[in-house]
Coordinates of C-alpha atoms in Angstrom, one line a residue:
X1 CA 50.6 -104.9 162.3
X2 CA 49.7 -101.6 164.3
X3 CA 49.9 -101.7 167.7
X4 CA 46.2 -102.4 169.0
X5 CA 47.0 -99.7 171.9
X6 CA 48.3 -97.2 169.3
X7 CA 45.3 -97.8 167.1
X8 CA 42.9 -98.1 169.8
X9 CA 44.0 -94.4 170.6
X10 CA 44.3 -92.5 167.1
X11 CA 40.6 -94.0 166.4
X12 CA 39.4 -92.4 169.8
X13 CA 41.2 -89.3 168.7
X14 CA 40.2 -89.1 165.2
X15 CA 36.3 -89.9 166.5
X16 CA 36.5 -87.5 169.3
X17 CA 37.8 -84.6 166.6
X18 CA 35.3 -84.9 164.3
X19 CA 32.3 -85.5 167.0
X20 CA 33.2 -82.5 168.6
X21 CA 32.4 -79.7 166.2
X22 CA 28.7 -80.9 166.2
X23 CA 28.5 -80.0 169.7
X24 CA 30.7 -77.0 169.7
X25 CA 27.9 -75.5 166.6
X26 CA 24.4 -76.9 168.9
X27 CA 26.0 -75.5 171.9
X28 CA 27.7 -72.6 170.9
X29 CA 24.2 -71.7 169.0
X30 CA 21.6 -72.4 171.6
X31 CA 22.1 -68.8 172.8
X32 CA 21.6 -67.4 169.8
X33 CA 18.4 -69.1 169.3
X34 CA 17.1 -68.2 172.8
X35 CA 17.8 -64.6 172.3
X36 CA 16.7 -64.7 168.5
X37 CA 13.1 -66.3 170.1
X38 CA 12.9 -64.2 172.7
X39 CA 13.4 -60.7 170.2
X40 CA 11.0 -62.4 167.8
X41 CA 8.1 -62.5 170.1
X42 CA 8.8 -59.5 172.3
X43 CA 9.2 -56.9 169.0
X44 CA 7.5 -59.0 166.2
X45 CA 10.2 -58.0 163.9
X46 CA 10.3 -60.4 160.7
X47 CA 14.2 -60.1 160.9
X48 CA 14.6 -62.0 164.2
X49 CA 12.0 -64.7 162.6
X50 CA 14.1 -65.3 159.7
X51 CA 17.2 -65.6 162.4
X52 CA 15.3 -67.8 164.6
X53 CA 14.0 -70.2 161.6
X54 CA 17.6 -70.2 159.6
X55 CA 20.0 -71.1 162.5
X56 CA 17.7 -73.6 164.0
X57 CA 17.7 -75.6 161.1
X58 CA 21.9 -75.4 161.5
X59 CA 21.1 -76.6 164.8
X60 CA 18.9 -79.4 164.1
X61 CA 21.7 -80.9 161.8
X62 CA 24.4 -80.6 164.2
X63 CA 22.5 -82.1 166.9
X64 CA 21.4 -85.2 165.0
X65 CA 24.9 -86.0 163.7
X66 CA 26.3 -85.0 167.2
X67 CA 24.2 -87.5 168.3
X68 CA 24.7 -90.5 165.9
X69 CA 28.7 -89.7 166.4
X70 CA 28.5 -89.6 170.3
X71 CA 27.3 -92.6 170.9
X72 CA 29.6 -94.7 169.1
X73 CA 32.3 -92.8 171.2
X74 CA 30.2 -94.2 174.2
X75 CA 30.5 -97.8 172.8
X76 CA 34.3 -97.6 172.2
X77 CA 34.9 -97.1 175.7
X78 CA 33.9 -101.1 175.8
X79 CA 35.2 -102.1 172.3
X80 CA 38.5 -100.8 172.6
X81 CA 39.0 -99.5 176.7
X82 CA 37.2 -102.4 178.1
X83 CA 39.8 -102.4 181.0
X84 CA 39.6 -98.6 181.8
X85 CA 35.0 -99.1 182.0
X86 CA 36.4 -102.2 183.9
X87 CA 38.2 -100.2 186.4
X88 CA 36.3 -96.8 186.2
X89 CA 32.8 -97.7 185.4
X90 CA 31.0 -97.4 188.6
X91 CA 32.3 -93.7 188.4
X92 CA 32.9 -92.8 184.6
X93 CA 29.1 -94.4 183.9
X94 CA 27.2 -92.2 186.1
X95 CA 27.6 -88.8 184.4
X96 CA 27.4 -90.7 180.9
X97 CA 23.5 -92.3 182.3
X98 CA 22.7 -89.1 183.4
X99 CA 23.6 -87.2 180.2
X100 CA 21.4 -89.7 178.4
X101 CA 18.6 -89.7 180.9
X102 CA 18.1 -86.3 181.4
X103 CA 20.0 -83.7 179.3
X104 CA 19.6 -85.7 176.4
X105 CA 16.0 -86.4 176.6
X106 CA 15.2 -82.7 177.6
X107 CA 17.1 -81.4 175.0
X108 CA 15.6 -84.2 172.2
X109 CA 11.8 -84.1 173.3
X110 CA 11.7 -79.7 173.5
X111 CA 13.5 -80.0 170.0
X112 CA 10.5 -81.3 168.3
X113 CA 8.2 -78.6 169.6
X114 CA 11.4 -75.8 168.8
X115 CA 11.2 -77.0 165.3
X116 CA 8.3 -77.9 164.7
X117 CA 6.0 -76.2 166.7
X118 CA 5.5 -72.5 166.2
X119 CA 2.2 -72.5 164.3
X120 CA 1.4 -74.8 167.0
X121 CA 1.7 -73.7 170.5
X122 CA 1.9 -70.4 172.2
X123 CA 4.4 -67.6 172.5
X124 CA 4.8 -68.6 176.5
X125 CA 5.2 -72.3 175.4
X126 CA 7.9 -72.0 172.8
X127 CA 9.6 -69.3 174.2
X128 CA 9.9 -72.1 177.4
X129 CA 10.7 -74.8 174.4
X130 CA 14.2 -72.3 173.4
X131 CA 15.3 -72.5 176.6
X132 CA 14.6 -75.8 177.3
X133 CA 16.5 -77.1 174.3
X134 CA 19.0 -74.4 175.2
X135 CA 19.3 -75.6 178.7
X136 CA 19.5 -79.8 177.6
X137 CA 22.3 -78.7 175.3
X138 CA 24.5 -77.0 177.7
X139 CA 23.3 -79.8 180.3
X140 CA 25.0 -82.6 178.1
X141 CA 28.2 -80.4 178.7
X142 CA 27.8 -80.7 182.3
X143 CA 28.2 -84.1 182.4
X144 CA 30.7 -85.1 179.8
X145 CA 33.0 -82.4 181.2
X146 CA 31.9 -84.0 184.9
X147 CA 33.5 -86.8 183.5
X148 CA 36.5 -86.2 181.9
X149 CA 37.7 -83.4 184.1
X150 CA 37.6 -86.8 186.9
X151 CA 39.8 -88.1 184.8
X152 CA 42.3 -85.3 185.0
X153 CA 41.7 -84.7 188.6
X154 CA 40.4 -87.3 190.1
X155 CA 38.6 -87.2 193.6
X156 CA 36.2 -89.1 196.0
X157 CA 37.0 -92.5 195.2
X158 CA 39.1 -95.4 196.4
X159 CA 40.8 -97.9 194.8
X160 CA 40.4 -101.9 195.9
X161 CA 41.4 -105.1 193.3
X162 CA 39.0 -107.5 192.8
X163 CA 40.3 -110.8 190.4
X164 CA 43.9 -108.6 189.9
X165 CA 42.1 -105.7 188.5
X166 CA 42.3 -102.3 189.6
X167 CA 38.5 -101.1 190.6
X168 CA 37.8 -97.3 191.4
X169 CA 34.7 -97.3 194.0
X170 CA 32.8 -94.2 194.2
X171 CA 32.8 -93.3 197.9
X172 CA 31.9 -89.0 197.8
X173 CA 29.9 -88.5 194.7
X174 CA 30.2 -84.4 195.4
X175 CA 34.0 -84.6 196.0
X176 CA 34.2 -86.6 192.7
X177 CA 31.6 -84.7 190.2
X178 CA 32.6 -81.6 191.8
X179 CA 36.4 -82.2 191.2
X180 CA 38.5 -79.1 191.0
X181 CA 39.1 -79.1 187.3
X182 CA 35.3 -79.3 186.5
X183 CA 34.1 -75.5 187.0
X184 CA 37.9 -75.0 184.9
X185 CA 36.3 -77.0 181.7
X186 CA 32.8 -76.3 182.2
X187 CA 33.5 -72.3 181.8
X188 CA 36.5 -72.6 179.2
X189 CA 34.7 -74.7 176.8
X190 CA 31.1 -73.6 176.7
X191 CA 32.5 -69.6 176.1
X192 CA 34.9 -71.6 173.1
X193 CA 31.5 -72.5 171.9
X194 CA 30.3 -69.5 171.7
X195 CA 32.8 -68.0 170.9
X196 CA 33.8 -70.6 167.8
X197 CA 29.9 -70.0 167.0
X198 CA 30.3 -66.3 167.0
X199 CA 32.9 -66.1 164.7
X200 CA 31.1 -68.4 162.2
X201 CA 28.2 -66.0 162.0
X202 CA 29.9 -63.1 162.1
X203 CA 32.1 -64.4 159.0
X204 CA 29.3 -66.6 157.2
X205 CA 28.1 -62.7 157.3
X206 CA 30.7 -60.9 156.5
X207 CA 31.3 -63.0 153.0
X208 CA 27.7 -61.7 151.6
X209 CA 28.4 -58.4 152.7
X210 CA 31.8 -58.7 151.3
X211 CA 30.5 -60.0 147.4
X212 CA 27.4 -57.4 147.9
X213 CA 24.7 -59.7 148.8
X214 CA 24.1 -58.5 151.8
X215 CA 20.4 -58.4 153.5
X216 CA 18.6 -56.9 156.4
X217 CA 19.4 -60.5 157.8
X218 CA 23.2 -60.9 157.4
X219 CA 23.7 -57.4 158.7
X220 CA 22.1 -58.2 161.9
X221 CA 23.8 -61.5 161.7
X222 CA 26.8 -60.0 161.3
X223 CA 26.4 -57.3 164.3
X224 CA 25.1 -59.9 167.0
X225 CA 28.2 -62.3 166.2
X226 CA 30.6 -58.9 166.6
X227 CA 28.6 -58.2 169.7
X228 CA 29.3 -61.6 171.2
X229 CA 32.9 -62.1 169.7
X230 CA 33.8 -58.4 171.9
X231 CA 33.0 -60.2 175.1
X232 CA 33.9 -64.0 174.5
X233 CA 37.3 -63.2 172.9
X234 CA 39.0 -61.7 175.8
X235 CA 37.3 -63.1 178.1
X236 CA 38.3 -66.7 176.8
X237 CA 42.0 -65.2 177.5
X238 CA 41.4 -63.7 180.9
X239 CA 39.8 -67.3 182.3
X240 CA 42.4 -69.2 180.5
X241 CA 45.1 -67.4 182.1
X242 CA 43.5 -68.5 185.3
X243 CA 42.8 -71.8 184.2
X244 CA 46.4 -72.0 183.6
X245 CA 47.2 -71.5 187.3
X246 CA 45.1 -74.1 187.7
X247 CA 46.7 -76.7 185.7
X248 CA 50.4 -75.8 186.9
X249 CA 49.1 -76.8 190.7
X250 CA 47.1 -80.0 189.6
X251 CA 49.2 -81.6 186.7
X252 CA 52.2 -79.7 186.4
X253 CA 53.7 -82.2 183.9
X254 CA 51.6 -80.5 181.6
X255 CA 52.2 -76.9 182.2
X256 CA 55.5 -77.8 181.3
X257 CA 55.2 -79.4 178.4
X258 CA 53.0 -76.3 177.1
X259 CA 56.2 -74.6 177.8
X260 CA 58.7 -76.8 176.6
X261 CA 60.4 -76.2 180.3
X262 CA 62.6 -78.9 180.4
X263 CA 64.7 -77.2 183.0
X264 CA 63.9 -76.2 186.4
X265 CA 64.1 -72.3 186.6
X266 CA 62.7 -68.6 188.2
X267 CA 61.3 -65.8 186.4
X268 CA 60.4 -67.9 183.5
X269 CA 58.6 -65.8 180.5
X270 CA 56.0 -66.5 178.8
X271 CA 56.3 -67.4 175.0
X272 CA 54.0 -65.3 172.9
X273 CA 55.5 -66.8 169.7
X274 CA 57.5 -69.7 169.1
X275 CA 59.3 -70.5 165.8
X276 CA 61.5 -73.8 165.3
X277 CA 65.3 -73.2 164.3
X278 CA 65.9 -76.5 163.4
X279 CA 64.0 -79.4 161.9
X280 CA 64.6 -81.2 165.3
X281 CA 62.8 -78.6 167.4
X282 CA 59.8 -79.1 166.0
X283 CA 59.4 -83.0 167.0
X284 CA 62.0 -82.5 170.1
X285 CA 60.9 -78.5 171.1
X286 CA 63.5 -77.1 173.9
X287 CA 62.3 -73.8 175.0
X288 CA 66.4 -72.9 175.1
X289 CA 66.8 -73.5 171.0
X290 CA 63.8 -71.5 169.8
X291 CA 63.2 -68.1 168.1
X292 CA 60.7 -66.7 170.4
X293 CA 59.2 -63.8 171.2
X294 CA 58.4 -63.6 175.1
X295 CA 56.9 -61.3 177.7
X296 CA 59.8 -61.7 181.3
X297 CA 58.5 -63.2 184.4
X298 CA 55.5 -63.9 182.8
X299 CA 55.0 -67.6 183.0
X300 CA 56.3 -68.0 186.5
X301 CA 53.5 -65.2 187.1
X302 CA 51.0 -67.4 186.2
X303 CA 51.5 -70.6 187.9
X304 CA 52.4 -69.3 190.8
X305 CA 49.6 -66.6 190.6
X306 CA 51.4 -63.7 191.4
X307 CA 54.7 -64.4 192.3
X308 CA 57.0 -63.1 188.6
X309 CA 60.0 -64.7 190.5
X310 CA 58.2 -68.0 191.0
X311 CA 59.8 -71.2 189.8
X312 CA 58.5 -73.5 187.8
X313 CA 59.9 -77.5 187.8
X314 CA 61.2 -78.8 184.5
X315 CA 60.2 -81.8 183.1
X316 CA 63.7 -83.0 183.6
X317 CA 63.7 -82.7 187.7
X318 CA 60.0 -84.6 187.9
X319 CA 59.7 -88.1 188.4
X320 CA 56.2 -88.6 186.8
X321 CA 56.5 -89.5 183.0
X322 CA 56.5 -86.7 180.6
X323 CA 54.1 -86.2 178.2
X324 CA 54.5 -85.9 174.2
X325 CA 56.0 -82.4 174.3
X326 CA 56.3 -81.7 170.8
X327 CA 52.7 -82.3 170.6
X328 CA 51.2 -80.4 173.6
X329 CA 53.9 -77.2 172.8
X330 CA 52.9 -76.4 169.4
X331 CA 48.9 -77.3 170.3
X332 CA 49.3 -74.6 172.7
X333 CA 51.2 -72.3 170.7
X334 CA 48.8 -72.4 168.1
X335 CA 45.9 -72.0 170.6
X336 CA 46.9 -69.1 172.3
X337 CA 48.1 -67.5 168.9
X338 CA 44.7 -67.8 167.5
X339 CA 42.6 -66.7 170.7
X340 CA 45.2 -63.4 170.8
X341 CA 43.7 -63.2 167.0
X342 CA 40.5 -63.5 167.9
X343 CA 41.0 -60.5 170.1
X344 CA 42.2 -58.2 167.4
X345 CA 39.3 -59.6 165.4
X346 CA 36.9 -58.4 167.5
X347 CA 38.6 -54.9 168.3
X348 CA 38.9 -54.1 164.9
X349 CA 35.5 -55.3 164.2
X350 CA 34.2 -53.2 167.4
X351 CA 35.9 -49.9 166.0
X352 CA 34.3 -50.0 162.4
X353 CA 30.8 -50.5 163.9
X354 CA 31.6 -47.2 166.0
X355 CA 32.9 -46.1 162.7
X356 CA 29.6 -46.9 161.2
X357 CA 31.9 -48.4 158.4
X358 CA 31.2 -51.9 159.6
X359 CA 29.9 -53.0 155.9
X360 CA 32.3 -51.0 153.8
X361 CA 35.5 -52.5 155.3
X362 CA 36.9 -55.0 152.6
X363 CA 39.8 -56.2 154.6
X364 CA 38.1 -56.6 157.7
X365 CA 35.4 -58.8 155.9
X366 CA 37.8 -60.5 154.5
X367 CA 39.7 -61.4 157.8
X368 CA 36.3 -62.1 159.6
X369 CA 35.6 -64.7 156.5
X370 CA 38.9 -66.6 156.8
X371 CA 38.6 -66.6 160.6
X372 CA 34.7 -68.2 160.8
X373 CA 35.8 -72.1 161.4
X374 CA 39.0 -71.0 163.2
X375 CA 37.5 -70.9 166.4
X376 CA 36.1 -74.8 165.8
X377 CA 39.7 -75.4 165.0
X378 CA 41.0 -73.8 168.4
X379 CA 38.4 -75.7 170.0
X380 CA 40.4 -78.9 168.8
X381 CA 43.8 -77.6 169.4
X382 CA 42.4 -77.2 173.2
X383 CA 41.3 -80.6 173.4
X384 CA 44.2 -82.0 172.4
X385 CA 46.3 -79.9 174.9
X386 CA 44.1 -81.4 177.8
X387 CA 44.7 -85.1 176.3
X388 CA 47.9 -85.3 175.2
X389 CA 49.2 -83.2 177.7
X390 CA 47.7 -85.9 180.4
X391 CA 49.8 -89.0 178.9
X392 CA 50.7 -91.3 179.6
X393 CA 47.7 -91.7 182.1
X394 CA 43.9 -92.1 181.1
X395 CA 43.1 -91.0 184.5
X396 CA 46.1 -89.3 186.3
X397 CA 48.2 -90.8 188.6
X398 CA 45.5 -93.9 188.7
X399 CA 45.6 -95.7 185.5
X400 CA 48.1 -95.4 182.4
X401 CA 46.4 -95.3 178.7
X402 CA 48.1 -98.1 178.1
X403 CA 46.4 -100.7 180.6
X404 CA 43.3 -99.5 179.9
X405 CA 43.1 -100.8 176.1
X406 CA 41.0 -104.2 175.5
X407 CA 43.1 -107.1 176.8
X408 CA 41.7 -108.8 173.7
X409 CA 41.8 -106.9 171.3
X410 CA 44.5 -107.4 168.3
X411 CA 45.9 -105.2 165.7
X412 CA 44.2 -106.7 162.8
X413 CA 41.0 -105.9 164.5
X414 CA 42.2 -102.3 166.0
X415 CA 43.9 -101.4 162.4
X416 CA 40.3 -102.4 160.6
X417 CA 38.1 -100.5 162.5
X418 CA 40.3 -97.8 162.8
X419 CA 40.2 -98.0 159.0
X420 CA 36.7 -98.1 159.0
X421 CA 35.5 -95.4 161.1
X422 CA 38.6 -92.5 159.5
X423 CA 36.7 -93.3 156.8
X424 CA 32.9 -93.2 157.7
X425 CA 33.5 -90.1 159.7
X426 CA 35.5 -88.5 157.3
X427 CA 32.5 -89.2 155.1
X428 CA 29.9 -87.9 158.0
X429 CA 32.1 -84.7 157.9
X430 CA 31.9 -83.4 154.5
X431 CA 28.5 -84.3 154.2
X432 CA 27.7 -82.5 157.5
X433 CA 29.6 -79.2 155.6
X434 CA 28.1 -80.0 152.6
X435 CA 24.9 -79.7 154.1
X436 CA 25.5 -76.6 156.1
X437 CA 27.2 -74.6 153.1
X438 CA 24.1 -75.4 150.7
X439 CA 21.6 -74.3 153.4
X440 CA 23.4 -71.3 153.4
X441 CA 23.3 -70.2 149.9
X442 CA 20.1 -71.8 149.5
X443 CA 17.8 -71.1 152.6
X444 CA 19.0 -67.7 153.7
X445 CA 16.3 -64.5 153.5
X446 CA 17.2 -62.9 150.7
X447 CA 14.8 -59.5 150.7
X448 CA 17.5 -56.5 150.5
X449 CA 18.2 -54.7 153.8
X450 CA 15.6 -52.5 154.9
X451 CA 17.7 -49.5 155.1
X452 CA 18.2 -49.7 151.2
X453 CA 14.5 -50.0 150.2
X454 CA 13.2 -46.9 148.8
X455 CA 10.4 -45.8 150.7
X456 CA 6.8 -46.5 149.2
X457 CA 4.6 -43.0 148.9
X458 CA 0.9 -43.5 147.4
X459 CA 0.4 -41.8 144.5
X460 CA -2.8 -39.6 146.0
X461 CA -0.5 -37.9 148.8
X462 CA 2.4 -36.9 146.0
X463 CA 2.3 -33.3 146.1
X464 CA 0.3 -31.9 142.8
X465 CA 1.6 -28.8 140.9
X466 CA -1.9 -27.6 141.0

């Protein structure tokens, strides 16, 4: 049978990759429904109405399956890591209360008036309703990320043993919530959100405008999503690069393994694209073998944070264990090649609307189309950098993954409900697109845009030839 640890882990992963897009979309979109709100009842225009009512029902789904999925992740921290909430509970639990308690409940009670209550209440009151849900949303952020970047760089604790296990006490709740790689995750992932969400409007857009069913409602769609992709797209580069920096001073086992820098070396370049020469370099990747294309000094630029001649430790000269290269190479690869395509994305985009040939650009409707769950996908590839790339600890340099699975548990039982929950979430997944795609063709406004009615003139005004 399956090793229980082994199993324990690819159910974790497989549940964490499918919860996450629910609260990539409710995040990424509370923005856009704060703004849409806030146009609607400043200007009156039916248009922002129609944007407001359509995405908030995207919303609503995403939040309630985000919710059913994220709390059977909670419960799987006891069913199958009862040794890690053994050993990190009084610090790992905190955030996880407080996400229920406060961002969860804010975010769940203002919903029912956002939904449900515009006939209801007052401009003032739902405008304060938006923001609140918009506010609980990005609060449950907080605190996850509060939790998991501890885990990557943990702080403010101390570790005793009580009954031969390890037990982290809390002893500077600012140094630990506010750990250094917090404000890192907190910024990187809620622009992703946005980002991934801008992309998906912008191309749920572009394909009506693209098969000539294109409304007053798509077109703005379709502008907004450009008009957020042109600042979340290179900015998601500029803070990453930083963020990089970051990770080669705090867990530089990682930074190598993005690079594949096995060696240690100066004036190490940065690898824009990487392609395998063999079919060994793609499970065993040595940045040596491949076909890449690089920028010089680049990489030693970044960890260093200035310094192009800077050298950067391989994994061979470290005496901490190495991650699962091949894994954490390629995720990164793939990341950064699809946030540089992103970029170009929203150029392009950005010159047709100066162009004012925004809607008569095939191939960039086209391109926008195939790109609009990409940045969900990127979103992934992210995540699994940041976990993978931390193996083999589940918090670093405290506690390996390993110890922390369920002394008890066997691989009969580990290999069943990892069974069991690829296939109930795998389930919860298509129905969650089904969903989504039919409210789409189904539920969107569907008036022609106002620029291509003709323009109503009453009969008595029409000029006489008498």
């Amino acid at each position: 049978m399956i090793d229980p640890v082994i199993a324990s882990r690819l159910q974790f992963a497989v549940t964490t990759i499918v919860h996450i897009i629910f609260p990539v979309m409710s995040m990424g979109l509370a923005p856009f429904l704060i703004y849409f709100t806030w146009k609607e009842i400043r200007t009156g225009e039916q248009v922002y109405e129609q944007l407001r009512t359509f995405w908030t029902k995207i919303f609503a789904i995403s939040f309630v399956v985000g919710t059913v999925t994220g709390i059977v992740l909670e419960f799987e921290f006891g069913t199958n890591f009862a040794a890690f909430s053994t050993t990190a509970g009084e610090l790992f639990g905190g955030p996880l209360a407080i996400e229920g308690m406060m961002a969860f409940m804010l975010e769940a009670t203002f919903l029912g008036i956002f939904v449900f209550g515009r006939d209801r209440v007052g401009d003032v009151l739902y405008m304060i309703s938006a923001v609140a849900v918009g506010l609980g949303t990005w609060l449950s952020a907080v605190w996850i990320l509060i939790a998991n970047s501890w885990m990557q760089t943990p702080r403010g604790y101390e570790l005793a043993t009580e009954n031969g296990q390890p037990i982290v006490t809390l002893v500077d709740p600012i140094a630990a919530y506010a750990n250094p790689r917090f404000p890192w995750m907190f910024v990187h992932m809620q622009n992703a959100a946005v980002l991934s969400v801008a992309l998906f409007l912008t191309g749920t857009a572009a394909y009506f405008v693209w098969t000539n069913r294109d409304t007053e409602f798509w077109r703005k769609t379709m502008k907004i999503g450009l008009a957020v992709l042109l600042v979340t797209a290179p900015f998601q580069a500029i803070h990453g690069d930083a963020y990089g920096r970051h990770v080669a001073d705090t867990q530089p086992q990682k930074f190598a393994a993005m690079e594949a820098q096995y060696e240690t070396d100066s004036t190490v370049a940065l690898k824009l694209l990487a392609v395998p020469t063999s079919l060994e370099d793609i499970t065993d990747p040595h940045a040596d073998d491949l076909f890449v294309v690089e920028i010089p000094f680049v990489a030693s630029l970044l960890a260093s944070g200035g310094d192009p001649g800077a050298t950067i430790t391989g994994l061979n000269d470290m005496d901490a264990e190495r991650p699962p290269v091949a894994i954490v190479f390629w995720a990164f690869r793939a990341m950064v090649g699809l946030g540089t395509w992103f970029i170009v994305l929203a150029f392009w985009g950005g010159y047709r609307w100066l162009q004012g040939t925004l809607f008569e650009d095939d191939r960039l409707a086209i391109a926008f189309v195939g790109s609009s769950v990409l940045g969900i996908f990127t979103v992934e590839l992210g995540w699994i950098v940041t976990e993978v790339g931390r193996q083999p600890w589940v918090i670093q340099d405290v506690m390996k993954t390993h110890a922390g699975v369920s002394p008890g548990l066997s691989g009969p039982e580990a290999l069943t409900t990892l069974a069991g929950f690829v296939g109930v979430y795998t389930a919860l997944l298509v129905l969650y697109w089904y969903v989504v795609v039919r409210l789409i063709r189904e539920d969107a406004p569907t008036a022609p845009p106002s620029s291509n009615r003709e323009p109503t003139v009453p009969e008595e005004v029409v000029p006489s030839d008498d």
